[in-house]
mmCIF file of C-alpha atoms in Angstrom:
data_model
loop_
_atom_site.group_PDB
_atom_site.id
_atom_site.type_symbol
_atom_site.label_atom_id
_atom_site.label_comp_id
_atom_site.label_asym_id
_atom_site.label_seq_id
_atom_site.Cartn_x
_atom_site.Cartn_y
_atom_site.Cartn_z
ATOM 1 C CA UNK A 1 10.138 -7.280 10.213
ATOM 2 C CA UNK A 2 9.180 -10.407 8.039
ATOM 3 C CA UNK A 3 5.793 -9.324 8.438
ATOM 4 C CA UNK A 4 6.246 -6.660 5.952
ATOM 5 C CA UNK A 5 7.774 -9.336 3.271
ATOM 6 C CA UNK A 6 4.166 -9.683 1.636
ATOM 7 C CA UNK A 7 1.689 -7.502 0.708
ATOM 8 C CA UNK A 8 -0.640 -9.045 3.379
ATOM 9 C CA UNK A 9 1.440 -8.143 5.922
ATOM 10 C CA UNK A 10 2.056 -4.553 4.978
ATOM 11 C CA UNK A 11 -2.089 -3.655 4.762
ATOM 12 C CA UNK A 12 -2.024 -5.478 8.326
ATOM 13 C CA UNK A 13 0.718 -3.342 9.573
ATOM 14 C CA UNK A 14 -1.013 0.496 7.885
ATOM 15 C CA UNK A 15 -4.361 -0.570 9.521
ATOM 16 C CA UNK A 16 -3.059 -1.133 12.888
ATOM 17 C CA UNK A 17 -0.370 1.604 13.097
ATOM 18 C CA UNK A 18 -3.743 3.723 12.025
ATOM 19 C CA UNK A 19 -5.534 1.840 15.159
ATOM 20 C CA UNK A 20 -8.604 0.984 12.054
ATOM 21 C CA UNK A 21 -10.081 -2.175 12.755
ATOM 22 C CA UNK A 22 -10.890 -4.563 9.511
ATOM 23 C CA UNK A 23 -14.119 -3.879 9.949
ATOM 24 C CA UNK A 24 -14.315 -0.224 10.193
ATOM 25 C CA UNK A 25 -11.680 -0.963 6.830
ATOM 26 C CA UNK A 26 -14.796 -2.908 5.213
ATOM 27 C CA UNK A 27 -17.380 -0.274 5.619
ATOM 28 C CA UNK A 28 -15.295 2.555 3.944
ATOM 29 C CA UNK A 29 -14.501 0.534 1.125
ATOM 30 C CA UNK A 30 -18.216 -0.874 0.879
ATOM 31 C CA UNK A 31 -19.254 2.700 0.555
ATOM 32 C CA UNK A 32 -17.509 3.305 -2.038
ATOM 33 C CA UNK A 33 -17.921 -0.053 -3.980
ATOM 34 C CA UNK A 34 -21.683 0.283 -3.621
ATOM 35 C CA UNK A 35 -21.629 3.532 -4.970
ATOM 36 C CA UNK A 36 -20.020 2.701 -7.559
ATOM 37 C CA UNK A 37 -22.039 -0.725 -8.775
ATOM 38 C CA UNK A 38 -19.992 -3.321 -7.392
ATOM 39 C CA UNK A 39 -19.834 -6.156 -5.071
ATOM 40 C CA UNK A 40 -19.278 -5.190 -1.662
ATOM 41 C CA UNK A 41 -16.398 -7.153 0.771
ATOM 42 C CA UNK A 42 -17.280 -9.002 3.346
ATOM 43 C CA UNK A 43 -14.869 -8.773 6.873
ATOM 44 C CA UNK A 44 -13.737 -12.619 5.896
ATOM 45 C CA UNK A 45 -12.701 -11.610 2.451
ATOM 46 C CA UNK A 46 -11.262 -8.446 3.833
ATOM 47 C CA UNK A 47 -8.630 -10.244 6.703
ATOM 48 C CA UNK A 48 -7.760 -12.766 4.013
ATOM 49 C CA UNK A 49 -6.143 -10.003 1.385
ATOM 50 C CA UNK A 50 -4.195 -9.308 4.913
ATOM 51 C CA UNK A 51 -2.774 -12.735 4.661
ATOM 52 C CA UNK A 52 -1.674 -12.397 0.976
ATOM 53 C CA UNK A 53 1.871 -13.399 0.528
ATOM 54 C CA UNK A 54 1.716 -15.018 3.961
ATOM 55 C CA UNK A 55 2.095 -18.335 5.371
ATOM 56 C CA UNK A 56 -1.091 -18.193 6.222
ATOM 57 C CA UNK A 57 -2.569 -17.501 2.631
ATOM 58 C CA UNK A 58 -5.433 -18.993 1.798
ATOM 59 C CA UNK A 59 -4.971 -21.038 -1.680
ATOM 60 C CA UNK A 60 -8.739 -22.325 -2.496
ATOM 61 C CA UNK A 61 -11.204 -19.834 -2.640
ATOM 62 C CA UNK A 62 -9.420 -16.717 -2.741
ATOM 63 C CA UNK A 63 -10.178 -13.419 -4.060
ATOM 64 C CA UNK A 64 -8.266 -10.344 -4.793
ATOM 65 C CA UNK A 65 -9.158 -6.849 -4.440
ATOM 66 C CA UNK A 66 -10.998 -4.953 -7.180
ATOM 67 C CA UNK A 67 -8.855 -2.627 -9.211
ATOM 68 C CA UNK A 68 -10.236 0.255 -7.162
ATOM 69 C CA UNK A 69 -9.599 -1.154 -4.279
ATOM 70 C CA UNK A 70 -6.060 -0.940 -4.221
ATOM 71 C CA UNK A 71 -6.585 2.826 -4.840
ATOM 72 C CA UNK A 72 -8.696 3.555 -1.709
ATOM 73 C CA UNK A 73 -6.786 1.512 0.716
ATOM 74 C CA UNK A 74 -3.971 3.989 0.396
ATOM 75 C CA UNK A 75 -6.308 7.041 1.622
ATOM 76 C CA UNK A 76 -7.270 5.852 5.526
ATOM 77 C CA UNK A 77 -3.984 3.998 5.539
ATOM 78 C CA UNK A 78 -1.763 6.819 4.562
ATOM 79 C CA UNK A 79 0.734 4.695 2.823
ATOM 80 C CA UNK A 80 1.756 5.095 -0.643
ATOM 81 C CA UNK A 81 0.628 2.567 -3.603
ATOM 82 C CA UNK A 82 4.404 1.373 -4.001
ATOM 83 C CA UNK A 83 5.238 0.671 -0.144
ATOM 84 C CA UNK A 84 1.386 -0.985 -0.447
ATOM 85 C CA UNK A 85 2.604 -3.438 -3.406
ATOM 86 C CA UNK A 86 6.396 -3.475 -3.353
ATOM 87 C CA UNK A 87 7.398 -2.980 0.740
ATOM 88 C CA UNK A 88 10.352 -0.655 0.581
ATOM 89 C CA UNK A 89 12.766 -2.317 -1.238
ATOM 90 C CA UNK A 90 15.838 -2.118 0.948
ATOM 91 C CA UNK A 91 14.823 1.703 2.051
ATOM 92 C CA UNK A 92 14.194 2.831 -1.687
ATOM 93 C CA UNK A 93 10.757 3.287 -1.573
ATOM 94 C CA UNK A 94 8.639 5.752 0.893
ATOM 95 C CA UNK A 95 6.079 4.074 3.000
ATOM 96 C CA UNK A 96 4.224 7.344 4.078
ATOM 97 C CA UNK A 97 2.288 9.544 2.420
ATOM 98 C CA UNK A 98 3.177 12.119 5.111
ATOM 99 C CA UNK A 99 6.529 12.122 4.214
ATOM 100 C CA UNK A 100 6.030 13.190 0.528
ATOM 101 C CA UNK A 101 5.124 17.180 1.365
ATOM 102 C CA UNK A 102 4.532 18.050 -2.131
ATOM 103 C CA UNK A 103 2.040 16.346 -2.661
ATOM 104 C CA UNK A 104 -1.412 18.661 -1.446
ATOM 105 C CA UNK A 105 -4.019 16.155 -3.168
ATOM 106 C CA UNK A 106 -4.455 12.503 -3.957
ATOM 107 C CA UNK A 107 -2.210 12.219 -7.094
ATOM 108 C CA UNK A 108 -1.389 8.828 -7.562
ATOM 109 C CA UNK A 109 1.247 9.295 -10.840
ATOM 110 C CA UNK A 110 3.108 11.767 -8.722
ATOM 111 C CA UNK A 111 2.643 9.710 -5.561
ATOM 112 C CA UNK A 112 4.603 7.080 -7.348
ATOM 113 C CA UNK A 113 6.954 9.243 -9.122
ATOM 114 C CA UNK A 114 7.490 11.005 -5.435
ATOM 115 C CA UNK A 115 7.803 8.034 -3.131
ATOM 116 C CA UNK A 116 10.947 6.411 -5.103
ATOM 117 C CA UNK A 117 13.911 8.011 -2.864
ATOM 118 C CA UNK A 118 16.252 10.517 -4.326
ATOM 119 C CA UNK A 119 19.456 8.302 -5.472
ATOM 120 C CA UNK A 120 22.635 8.964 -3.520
ATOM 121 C CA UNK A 121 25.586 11.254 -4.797
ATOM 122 C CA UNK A 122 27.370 8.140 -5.001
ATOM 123 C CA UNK A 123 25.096 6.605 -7.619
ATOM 124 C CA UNK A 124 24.601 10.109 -9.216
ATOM 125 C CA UNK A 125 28.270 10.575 -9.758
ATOM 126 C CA UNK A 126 28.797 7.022 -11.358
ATOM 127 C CA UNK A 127 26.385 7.271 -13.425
ATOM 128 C CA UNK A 128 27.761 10.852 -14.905
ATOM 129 C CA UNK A 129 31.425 8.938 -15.371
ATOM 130 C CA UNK A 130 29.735 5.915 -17.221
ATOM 131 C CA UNK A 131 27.947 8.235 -19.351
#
C-alpha cells in the first residue's frame, strides 16, 4: 500500500478504517485546541496534513499540526505515535493501539517503548555471539 509511504496517507487510512469523517476529526481536535488557548483547524487545513508526504502535498501555504496535535490524533484513531510518524518500518513497528494489551491508559513513553516489535531469536542470538 503506497498510500501508507507518508504520513498523510497513514492519518487518511486510521480515519477511514475508524469510518471518522475529517470533519467530525476537526471538531474533536478544535475542542481541545480551544480549550487550551490555541488556534483552532479549519476542515481545509485538516485534509491537507492528510496529503503530507503525498504527491498531492501542498508546497505554498502549508501548515503543520501543533505539537499537541500529534498527541490527540492517536486517541480516536487508535494508532500508535510511531506507526502515525514512521509507518511500520518493514513490520517493526505496531500500528494499533489494540494490539499493545499492556497498556490500560494513554501512556505515550510506554506506547512507544511497547509498539517497537520484540526482535526475533535470530537477531537475539547474534547479538549474544557478537557480544
Amino acid at each position: 500500500m503506497p498510500h501508507l509511504n507518508s504520513f498523510g496517507g497513514r492519518l487518511r487510512d486510521a480515519r477511514q478504517e475508524k469510518k471518522l469523517s475529517g470533519r467530525w476529526m476537526v471538531n474533536y481536535l478544535n475542542g481541545y485546541l480551544a480549550g487550551c488557548g490555541l488556534a483552532e483547524v479549519a476542515l481545509t487545513t485538516y485534509y491537507s496534513w492528510e496529503k503530507i508526504g503525498t504527491h498531492a502535498e501542498l508546497i505554498k501555504g502549508k501548515s503543520y499540526p501543533h505539537p499537541i496535535v500529534y498527541k490527540l490524533l492517536l486517541i480516536p484513531l487508535g494508532v500508535t505515535g510511531y506507526w502515525l510518524l514512521n509507518g511500520d518500518q518493514g513490520g517493526k513497528i505496531i500500528r494499533r493501539r489494540s494490539e499493545l494489551p499492556q497498556l490500560e491508559s494513554i501512556n505515550y513513553g510506554l506506547e512507544q517503548l511497547s509498539s517497537l516489535k520484540q526482535e526475533d531469536e535470530l537477531t537475539i542470538e547474534a547479538r549474544r555471539v557478537m557480544q
